[in-house]
PDB file of C-alpha atoms in Angstrom:
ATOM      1  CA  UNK A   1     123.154 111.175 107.917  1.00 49.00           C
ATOM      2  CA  UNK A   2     120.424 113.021 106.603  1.00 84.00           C
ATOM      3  CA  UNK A   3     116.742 113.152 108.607  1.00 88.00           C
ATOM      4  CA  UNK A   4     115.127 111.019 106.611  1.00 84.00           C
ATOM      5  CA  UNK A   5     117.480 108.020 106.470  1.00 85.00           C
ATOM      6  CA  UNK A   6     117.706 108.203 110.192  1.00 86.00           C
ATOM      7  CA  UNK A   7     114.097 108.422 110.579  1.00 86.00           C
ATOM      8  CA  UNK A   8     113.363 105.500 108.248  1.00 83.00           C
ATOM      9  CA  UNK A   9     115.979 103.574 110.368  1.00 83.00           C
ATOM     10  CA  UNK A  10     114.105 103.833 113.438  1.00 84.00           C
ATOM     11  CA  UNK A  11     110.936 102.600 112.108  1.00 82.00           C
ATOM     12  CA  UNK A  12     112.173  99.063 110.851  1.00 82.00           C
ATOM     13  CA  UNK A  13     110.882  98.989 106.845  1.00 83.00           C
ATOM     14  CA  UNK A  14     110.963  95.609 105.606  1.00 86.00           C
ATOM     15  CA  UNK A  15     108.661  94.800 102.030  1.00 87.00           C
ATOM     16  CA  UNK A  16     106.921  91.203 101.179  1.00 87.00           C
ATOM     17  CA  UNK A  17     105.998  91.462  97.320  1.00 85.00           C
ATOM     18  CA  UNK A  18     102.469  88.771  96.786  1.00 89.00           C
ATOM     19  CA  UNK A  19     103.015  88.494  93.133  1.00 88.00           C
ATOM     20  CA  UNK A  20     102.897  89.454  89.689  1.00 88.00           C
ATOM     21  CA  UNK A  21     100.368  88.081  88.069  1.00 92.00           C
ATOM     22  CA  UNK A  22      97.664  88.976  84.792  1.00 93.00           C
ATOM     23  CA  UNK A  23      94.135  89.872  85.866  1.00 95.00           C
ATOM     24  CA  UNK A  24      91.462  88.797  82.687  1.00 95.00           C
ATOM     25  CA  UNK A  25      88.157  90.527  82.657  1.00 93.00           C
ATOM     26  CA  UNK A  26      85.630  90.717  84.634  1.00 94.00           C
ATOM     27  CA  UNK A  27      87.606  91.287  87.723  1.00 96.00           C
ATOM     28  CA  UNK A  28      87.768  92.967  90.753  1.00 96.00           C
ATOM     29  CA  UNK A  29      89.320  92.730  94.380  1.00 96.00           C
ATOM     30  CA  UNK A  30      88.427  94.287  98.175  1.00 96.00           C
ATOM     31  CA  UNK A  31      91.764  95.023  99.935  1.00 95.00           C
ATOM     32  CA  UNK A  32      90.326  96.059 103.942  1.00 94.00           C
ATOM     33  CA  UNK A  33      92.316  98.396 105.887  1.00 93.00           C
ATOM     34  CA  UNK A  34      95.372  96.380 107.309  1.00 89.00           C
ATOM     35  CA  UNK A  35      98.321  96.593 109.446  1.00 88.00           C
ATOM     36  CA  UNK A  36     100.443  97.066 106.630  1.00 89.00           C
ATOM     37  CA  UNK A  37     101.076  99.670 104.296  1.00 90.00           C
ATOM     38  CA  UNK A  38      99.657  98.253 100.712  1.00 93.00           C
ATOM     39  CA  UNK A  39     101.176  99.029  97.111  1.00 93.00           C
ATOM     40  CA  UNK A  40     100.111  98.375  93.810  1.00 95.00           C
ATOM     41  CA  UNK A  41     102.169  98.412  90.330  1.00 93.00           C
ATOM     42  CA  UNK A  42     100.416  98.395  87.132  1.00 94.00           C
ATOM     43  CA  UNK A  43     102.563  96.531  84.520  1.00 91.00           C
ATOM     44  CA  UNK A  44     100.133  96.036  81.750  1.00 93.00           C
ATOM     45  CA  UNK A  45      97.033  97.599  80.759  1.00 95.00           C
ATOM     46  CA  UNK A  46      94.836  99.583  83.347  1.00 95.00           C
ATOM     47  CA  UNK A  47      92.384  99.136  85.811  1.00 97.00           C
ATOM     48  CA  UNK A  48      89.667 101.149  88.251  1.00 97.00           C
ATOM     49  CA  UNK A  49      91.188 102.330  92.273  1.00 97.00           C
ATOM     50  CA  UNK A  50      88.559 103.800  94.606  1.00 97.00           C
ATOM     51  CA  UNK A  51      89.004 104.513  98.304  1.00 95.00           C
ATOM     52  CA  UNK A  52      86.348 106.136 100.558  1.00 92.00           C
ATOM     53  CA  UNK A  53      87.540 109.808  99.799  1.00 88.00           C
ATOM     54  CA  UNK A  54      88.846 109.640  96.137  1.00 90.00           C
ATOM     55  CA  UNK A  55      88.514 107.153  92.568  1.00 94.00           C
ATOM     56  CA  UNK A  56      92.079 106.956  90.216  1.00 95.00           C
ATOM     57  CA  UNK A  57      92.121 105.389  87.059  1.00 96.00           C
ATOM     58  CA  UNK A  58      95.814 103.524  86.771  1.00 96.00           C
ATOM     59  CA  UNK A  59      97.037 102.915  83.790  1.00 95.00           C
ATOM     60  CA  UNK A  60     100.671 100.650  82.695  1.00 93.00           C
ATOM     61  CA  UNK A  61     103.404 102.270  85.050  1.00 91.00           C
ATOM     62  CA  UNK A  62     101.488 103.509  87.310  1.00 93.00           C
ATOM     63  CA  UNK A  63     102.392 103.218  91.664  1.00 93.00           C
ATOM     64  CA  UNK A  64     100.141 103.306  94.432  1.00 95.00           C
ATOM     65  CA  UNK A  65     101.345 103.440  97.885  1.00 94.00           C
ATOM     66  CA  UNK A  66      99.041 103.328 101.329  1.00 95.00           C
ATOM     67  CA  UNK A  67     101.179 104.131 103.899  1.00 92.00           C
ATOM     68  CA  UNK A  68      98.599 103.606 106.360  1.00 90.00           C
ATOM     69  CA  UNK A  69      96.932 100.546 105.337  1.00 92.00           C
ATOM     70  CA  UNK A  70      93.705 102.168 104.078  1.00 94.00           C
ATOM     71  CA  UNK A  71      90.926 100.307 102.458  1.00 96.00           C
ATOM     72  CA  UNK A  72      90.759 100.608  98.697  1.00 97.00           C
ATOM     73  CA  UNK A  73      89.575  97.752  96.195  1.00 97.00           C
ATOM     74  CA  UNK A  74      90.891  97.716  92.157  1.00 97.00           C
ATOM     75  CA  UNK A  75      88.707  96.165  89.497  1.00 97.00           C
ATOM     76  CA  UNK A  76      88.751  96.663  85.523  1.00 95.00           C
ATOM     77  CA  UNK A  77      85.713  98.362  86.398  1.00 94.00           C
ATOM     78  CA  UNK A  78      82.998  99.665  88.508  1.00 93.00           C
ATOM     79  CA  UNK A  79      80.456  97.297  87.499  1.00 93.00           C
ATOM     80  CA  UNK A  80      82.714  94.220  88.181  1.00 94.00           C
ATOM     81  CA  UNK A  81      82.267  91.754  91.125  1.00 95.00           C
ATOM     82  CA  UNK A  82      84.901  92.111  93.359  1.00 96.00           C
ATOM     83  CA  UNK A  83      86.619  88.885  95.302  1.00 95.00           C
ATOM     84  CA  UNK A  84      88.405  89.384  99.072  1.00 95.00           C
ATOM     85  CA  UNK A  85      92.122  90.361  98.344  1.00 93.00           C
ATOM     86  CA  UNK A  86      93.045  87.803 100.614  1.00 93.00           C
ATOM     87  CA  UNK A  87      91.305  85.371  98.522  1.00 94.00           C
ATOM     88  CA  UNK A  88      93.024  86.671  95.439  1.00 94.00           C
ATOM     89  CA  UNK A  89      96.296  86.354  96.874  1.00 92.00           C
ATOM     90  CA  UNK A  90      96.093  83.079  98.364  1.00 93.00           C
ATOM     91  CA  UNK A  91      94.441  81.379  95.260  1.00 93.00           C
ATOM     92  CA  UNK A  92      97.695  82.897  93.119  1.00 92.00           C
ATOM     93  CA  UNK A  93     100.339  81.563  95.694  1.00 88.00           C
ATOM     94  CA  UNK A  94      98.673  78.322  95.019  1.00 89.00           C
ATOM     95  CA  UNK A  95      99.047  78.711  91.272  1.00 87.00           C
ATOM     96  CA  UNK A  96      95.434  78.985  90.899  1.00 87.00           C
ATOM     97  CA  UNK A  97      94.113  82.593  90.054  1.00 88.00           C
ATOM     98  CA  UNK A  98      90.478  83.506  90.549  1.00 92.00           C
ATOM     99  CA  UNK A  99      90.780  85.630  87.126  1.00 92.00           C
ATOM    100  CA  UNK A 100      92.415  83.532  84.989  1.00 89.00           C
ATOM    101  CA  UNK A 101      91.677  84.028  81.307  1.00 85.00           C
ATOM    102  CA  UNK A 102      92.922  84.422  77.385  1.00 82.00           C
ATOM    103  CA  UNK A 103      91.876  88.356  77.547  1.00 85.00           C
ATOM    104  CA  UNK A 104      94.882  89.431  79.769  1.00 88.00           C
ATOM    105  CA  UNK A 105      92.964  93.231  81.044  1.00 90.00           C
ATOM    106  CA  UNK A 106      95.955  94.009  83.776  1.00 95.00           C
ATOM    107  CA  UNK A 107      99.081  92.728  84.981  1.00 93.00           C
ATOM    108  CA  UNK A 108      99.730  93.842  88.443  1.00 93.00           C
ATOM    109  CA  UNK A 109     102.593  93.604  91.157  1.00 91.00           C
ATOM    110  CA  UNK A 110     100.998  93.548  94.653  1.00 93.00           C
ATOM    111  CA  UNK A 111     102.554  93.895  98.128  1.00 91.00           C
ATOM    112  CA  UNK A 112     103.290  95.279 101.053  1.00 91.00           C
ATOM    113  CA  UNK A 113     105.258  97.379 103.570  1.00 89.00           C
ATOM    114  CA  UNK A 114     105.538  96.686 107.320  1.00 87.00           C
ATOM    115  CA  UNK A 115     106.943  99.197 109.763  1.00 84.00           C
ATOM    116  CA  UNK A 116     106.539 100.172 113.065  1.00 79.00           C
ATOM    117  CA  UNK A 117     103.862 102.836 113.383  1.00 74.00           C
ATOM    118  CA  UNK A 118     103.938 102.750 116.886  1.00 74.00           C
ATOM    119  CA  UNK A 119     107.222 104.857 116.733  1.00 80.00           C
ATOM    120  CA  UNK A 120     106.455 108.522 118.612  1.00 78.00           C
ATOM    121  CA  UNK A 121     107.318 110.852 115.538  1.00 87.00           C
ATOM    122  CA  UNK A 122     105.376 113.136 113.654  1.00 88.00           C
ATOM    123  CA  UNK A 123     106.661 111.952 110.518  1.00 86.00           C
ATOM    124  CA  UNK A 124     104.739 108.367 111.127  1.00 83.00           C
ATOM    125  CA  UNK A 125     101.536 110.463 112.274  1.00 83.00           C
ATOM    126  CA  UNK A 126     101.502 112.815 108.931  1.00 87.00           C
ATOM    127  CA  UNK A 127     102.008 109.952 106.552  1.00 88.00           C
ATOM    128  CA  UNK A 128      99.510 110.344 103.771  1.00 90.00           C
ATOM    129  CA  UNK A 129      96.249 108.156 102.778  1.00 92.00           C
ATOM    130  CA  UNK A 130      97.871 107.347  99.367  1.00 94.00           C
ATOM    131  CA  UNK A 131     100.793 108.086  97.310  1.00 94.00           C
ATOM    132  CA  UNK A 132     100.072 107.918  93.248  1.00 94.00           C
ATOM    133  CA  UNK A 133     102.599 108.168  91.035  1.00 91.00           C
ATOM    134  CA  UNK A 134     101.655 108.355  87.838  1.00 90.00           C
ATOM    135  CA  UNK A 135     103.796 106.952  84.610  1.00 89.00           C
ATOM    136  CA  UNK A 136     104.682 110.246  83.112  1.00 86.00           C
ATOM    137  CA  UNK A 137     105.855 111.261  86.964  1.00 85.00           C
ATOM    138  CA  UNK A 138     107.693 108.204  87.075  1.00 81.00           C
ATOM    139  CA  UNK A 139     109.788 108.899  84.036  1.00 79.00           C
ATOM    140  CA  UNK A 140     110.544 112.176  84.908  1.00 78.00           C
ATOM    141  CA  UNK A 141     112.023 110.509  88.077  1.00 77.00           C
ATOM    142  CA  UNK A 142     114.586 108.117  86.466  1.00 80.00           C
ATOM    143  CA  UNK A 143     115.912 106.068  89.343  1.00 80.00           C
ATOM    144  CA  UNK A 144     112.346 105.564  90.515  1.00 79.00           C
ATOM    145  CA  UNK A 145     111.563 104.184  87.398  1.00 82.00           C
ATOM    146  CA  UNK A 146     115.026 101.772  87.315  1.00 85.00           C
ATOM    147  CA  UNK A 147     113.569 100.540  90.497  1.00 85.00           C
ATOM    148  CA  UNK A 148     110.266  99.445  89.339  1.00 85.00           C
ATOM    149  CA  UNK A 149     112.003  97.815  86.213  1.00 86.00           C
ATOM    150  CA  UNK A 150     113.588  95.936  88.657  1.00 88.00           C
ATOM    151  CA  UNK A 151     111.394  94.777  90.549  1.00 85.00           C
ATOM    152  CA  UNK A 152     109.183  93.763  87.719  1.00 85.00           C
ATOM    153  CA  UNK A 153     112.477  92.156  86.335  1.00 85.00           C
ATOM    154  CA  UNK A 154     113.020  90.208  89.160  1.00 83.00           C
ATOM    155  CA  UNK A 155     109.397  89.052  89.945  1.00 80.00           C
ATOM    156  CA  UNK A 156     109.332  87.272  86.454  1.00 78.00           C
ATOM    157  CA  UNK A 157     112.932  85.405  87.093  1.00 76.00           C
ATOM    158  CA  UNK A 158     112.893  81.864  88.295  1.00 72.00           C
ATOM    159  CA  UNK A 159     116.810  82.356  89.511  1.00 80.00           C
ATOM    160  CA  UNK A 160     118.097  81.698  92.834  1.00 82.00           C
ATOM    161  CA  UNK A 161     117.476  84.358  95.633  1.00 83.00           C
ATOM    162  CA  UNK A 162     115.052  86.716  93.395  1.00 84.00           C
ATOM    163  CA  UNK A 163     112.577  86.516  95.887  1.00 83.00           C
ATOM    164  CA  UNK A 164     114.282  88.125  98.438  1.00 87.00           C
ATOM    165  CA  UNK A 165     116.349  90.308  95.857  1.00 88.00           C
ATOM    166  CA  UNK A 166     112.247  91.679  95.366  1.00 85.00           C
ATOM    167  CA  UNK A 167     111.563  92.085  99.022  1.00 85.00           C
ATOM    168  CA  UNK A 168     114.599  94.141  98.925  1.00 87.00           C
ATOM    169  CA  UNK A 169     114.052  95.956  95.911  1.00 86.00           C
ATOM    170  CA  UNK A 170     110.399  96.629  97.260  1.00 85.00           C
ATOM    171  CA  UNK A 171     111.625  98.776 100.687  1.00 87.00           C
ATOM    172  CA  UNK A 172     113.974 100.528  98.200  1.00 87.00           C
ATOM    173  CA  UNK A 173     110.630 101.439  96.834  1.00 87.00           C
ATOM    174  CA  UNK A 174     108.808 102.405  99.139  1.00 87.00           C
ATOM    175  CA  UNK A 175     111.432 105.075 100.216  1.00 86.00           C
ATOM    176  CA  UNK A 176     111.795 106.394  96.910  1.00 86.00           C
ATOM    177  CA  UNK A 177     108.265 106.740  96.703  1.00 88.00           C
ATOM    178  CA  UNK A 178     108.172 108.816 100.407  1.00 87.00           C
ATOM    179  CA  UNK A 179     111.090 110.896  99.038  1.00 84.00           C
ATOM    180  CA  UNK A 180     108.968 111.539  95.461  1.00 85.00           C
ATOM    181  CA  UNK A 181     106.096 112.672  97.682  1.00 87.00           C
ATOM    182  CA  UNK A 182     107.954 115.071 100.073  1.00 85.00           C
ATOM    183  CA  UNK A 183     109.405 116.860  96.355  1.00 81.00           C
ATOM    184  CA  UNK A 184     106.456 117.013  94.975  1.00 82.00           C
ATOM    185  CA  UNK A 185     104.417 117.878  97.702  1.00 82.00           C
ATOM    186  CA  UNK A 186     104.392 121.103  99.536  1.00 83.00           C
ATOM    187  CA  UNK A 187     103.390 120.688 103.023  1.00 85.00           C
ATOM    188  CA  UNK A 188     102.366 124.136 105.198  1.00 88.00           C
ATOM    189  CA  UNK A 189     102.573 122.421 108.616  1.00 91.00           C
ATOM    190  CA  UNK A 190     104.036 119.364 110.259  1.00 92.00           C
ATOM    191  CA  UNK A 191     107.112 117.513 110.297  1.00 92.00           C
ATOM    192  CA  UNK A 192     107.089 117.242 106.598  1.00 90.00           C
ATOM    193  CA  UNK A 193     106.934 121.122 106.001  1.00 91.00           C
ATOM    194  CA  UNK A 194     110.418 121.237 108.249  1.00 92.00           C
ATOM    195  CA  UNK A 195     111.777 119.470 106.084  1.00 90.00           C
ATOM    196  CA  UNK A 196     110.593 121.398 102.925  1.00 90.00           C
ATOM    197  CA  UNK A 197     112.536 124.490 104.457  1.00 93.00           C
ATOM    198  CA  UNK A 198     116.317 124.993 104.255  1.00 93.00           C
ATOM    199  CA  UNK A 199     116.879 126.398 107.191  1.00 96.00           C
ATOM    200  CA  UNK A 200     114.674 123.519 109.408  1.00 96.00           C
ATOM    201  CA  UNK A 201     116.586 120.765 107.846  1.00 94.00           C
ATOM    202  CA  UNK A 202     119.827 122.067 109.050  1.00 95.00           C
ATOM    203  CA  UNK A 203     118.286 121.751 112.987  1.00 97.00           C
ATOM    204  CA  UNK A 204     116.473 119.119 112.298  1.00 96.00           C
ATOM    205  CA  UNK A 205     119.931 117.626 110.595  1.00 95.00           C
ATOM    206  CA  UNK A 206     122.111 119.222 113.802  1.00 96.00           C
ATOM    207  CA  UNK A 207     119.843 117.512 115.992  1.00 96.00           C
ATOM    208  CA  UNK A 208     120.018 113.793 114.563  1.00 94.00           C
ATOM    209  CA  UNK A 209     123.401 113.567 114.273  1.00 93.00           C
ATOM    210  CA  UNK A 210     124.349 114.975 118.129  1.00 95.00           C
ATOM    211  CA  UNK A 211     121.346 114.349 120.207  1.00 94.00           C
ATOM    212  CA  UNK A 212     123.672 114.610 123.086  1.00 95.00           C
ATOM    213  CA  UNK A 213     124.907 118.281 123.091  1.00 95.00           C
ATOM    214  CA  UNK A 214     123.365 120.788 124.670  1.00 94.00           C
ATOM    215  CA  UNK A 215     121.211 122.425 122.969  1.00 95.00           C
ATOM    216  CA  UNK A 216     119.934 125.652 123.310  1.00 95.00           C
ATOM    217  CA  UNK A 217     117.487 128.303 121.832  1.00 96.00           C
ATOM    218  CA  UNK A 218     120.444 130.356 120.570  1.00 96.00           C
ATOM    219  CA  UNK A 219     122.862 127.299 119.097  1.00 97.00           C
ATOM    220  CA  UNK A 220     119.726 126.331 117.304  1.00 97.00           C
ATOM    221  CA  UNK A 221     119.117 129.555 116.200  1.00 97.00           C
ATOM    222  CA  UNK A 222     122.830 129.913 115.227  1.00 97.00           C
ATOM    223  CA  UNK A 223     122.226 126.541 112.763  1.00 97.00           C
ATOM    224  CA  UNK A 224     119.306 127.904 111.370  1.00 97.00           C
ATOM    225  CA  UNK A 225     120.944 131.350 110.490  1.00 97.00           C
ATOM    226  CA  UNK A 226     117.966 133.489 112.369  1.00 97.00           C
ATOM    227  CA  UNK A 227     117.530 135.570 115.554  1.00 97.00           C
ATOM    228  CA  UNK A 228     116.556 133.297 118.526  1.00 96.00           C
ATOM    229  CA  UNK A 229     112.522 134.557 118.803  1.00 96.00           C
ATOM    230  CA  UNK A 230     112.195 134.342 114.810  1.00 97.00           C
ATOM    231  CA  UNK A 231     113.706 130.956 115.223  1.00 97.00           C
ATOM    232  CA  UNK A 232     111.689 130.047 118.104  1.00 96.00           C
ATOM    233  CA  UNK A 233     108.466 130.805 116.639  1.00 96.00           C
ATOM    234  CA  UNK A 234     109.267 130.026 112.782  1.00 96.00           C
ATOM    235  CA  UNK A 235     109.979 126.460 114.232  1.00 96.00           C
ATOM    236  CA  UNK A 236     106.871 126.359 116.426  1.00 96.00           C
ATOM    237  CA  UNK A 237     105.035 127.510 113.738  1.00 94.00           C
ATOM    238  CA  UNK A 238     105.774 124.653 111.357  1.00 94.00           C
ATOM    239  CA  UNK A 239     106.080 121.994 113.588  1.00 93.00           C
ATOM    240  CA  UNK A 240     103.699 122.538 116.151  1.00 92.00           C
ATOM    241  CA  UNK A 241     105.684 122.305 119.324  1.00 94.00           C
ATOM    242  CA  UNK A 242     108.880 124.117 120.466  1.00 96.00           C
ATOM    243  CA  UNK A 243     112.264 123.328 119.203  1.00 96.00           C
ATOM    244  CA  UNK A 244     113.441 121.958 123.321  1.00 95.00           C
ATOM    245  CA  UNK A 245     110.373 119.388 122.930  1.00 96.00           C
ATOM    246  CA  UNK A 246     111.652 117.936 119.439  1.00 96.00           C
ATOM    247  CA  UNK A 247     114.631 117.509 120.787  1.00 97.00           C
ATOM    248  CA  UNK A 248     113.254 115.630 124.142  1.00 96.00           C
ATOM    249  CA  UNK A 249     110.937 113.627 121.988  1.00 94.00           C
ATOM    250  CA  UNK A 250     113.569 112.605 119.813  1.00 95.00           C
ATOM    251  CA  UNK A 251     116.209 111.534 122.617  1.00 96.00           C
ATOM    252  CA  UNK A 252     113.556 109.365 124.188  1.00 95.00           C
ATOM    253  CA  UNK A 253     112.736 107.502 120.996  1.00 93.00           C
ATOM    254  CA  UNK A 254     116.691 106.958 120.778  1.00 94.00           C
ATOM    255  CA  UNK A 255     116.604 105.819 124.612  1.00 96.00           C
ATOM    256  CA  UNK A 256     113.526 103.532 123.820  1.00 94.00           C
ATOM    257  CA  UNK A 257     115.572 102.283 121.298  1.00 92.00           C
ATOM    258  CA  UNK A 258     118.910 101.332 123.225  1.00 95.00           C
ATOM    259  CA  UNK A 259     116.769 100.041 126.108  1.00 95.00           C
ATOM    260  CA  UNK A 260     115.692  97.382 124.003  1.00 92.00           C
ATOM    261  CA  UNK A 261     118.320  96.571 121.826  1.00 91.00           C
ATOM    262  CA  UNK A 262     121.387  97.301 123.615  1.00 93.00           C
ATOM    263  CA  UNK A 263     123.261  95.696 126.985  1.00 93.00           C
ATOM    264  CA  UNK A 264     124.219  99.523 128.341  1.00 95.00           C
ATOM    265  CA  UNK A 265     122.898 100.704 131.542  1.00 96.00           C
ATOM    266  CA  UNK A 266     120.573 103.606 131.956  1.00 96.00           C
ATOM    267  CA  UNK A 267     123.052 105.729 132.814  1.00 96.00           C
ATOM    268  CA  UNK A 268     125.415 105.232 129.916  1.00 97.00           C
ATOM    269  CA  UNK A 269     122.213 105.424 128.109  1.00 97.00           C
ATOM    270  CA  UNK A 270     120.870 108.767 130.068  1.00 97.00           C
ATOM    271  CA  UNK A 271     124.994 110.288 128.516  1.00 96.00           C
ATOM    272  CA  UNK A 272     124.531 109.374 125.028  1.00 96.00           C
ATOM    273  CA  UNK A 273     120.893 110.965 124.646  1.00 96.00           C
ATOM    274  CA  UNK A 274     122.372 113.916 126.380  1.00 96.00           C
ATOM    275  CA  UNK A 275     121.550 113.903 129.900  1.00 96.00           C
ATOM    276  CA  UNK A 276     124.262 114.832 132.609  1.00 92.00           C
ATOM    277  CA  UNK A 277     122.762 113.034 135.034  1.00 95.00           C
ATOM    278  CA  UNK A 278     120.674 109.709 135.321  1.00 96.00           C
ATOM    279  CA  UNK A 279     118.354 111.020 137.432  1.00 97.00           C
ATOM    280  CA  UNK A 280     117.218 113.601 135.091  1.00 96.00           C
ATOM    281  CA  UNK A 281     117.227 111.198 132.593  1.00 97.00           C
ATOM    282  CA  UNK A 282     115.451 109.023 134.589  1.00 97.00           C
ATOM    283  CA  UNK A 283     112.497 111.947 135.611  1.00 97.00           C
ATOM    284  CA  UNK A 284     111.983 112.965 131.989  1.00 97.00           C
ATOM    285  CA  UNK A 285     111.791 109.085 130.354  1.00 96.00           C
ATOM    286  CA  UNK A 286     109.047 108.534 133.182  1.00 96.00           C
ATOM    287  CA  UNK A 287     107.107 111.584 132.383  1.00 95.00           C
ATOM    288  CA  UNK A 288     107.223 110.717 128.907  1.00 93.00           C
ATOM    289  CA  UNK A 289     106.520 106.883 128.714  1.00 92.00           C
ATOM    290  CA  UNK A 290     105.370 107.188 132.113  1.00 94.00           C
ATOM    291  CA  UNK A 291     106.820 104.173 133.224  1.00 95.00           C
ATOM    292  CA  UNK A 292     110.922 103.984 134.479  1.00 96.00           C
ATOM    293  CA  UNK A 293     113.039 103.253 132.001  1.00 96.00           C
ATOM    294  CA  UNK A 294     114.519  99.847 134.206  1.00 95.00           C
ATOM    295  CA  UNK A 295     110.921  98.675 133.832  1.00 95.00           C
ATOM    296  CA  UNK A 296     110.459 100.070 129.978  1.00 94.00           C
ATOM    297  CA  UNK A 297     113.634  97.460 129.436  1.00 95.00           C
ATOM    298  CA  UNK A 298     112.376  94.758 131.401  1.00 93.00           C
ATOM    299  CA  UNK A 299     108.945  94.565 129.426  1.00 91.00           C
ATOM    300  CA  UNK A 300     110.700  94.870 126.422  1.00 84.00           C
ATOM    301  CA  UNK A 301     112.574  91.775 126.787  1.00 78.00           C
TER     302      UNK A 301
END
């Protein structure tokens, strides 16, 4: 399994797509920051994005992701009056749009993403404001655009099951749209950056798929073809933290994991995140989450 899949497991993605629906001038629409990460598809026309750092003009085929939820409103333009997006979205569930017209300005697909931010990785801490993804970018990524044709194809069908077919469809999206950014996107530091370089991914890669062996500076250094100090501070250098403390942050989000989902004890548990003992196990779970990981179970239930 590569990192990414197994990171996007942990977090839970599920999608809810609002609607499609056509947007006649004037109009306009505040979207507040939110729990949920937001996205935007342009199907027709164009229309006016501003957040509190940056303004993008979208035009038809354009994407616009908010991993984090940020504010933003979209309006034909800057002059327009602008509605709640809640508003908007409730008044075209009910069949009734607030910007209902003949002059059709933009056709939009609106929705969201939900996911569970309170996971303890750095790849949910370095998510980005926004993700754009322009038209021409979108062509020149083919399956991102046979995913958005999809999506749009489905949201216009009155056939059995094409809502959730669109749900679907939309987390499909959303991690085509991560995986866009990472390419395109050269990060110098973070958990991102690892994953730019060949010889991270390989640790990061080793480390995922046997978080029970045990590891040391020179295995690791043996996966990443390097000397154990260039490793050692290459790896510190991108990520921020030593290779040991990955690895211990990343067997207690697996143990977080098992203690609420699964019926084995904390010492089976303590095993398959690579502890030989459960009192180790035990010590470093309670530093970590500082609570034991008996009582981490018992609240979770």
């Amino acid at each position: 399994m590569d990192v990414l899949s197994d990171i996007l497991k942990k977090i839970r993605l599920s999608s809810a797509v609002y609607f499609k629906s056509d947007f006649s001038s004037p109009w306009g629409m505040d979207i507040p920051k939110g729990p949920f990460a937001q996205f935007h598809i342009v199907t027709r026309g164009q229309c006016v994005l501003k957040t509190k750092s940056k303004a993008i003009q979208l035009f038809t085929g354009d994407i616009v992701v908010f991993p984090l939820g940020t504010s933003h409103w979209l309006a034909d333009s800057e002059s327009s009056d602008r509605q709640n997006g809640k508003d908007v979205v409730e008044a075209i569930i009910n069949g009734d749009s607030l910007f209902s017209g003949e002059k059709i300005s933009t056709t939009l697909v609106c929705g969201h993403f939900e996911f569970d931010k309170a996971i303890d990785h750095p790849f949910v801490q370095e998510l980005p404001e926004i993700i754009h993804i322009s038209d021409a970018e979108k062509k020149e990524l083919s399956w991102l655009e046979r995913i958005t044709d999809l999506i749009i194809q489905e949201a216009d069908s009155e056939q059995s099951g094409s809502n959730i077919i669109v749900d679907k469809l939309g987390e499909v999206l959303f991690i085509h749209a991560l995986r866009a950014y990472i390419l395109n996107n050269r990060s110098e530091k973070g958990f991102l950056a690892a994953l730019q370089d060949e010889r991270m991914r390989r640790v990061l890669k080793s480390i995922h798929d046997c978080p029970d062996r045990e590891w040391q500076l020179d295995t690791l250094a043996q996966v990443a073809g390097m000397s154990r100090t260039s490793f050692s501070n290459h790896f510190k250098s991108l990520m921020g933290e030593t290779p040991l403390n990955y690895i211990t942050q990343w067997r207690m989000l697996l143990a977080k994991e098992l203690l609420k989902e699964s019926y084995q004890s904390v010492g089976e548990i303590a095993t398959k995140v690579g502890y030989q003992s459960e009192a180790a196990f035990n010590r470093v779970f309670k530093k970590r989450a500082e609570i034991t990981p008996l009582k981490f179970r018992q609240a979770s239930v």
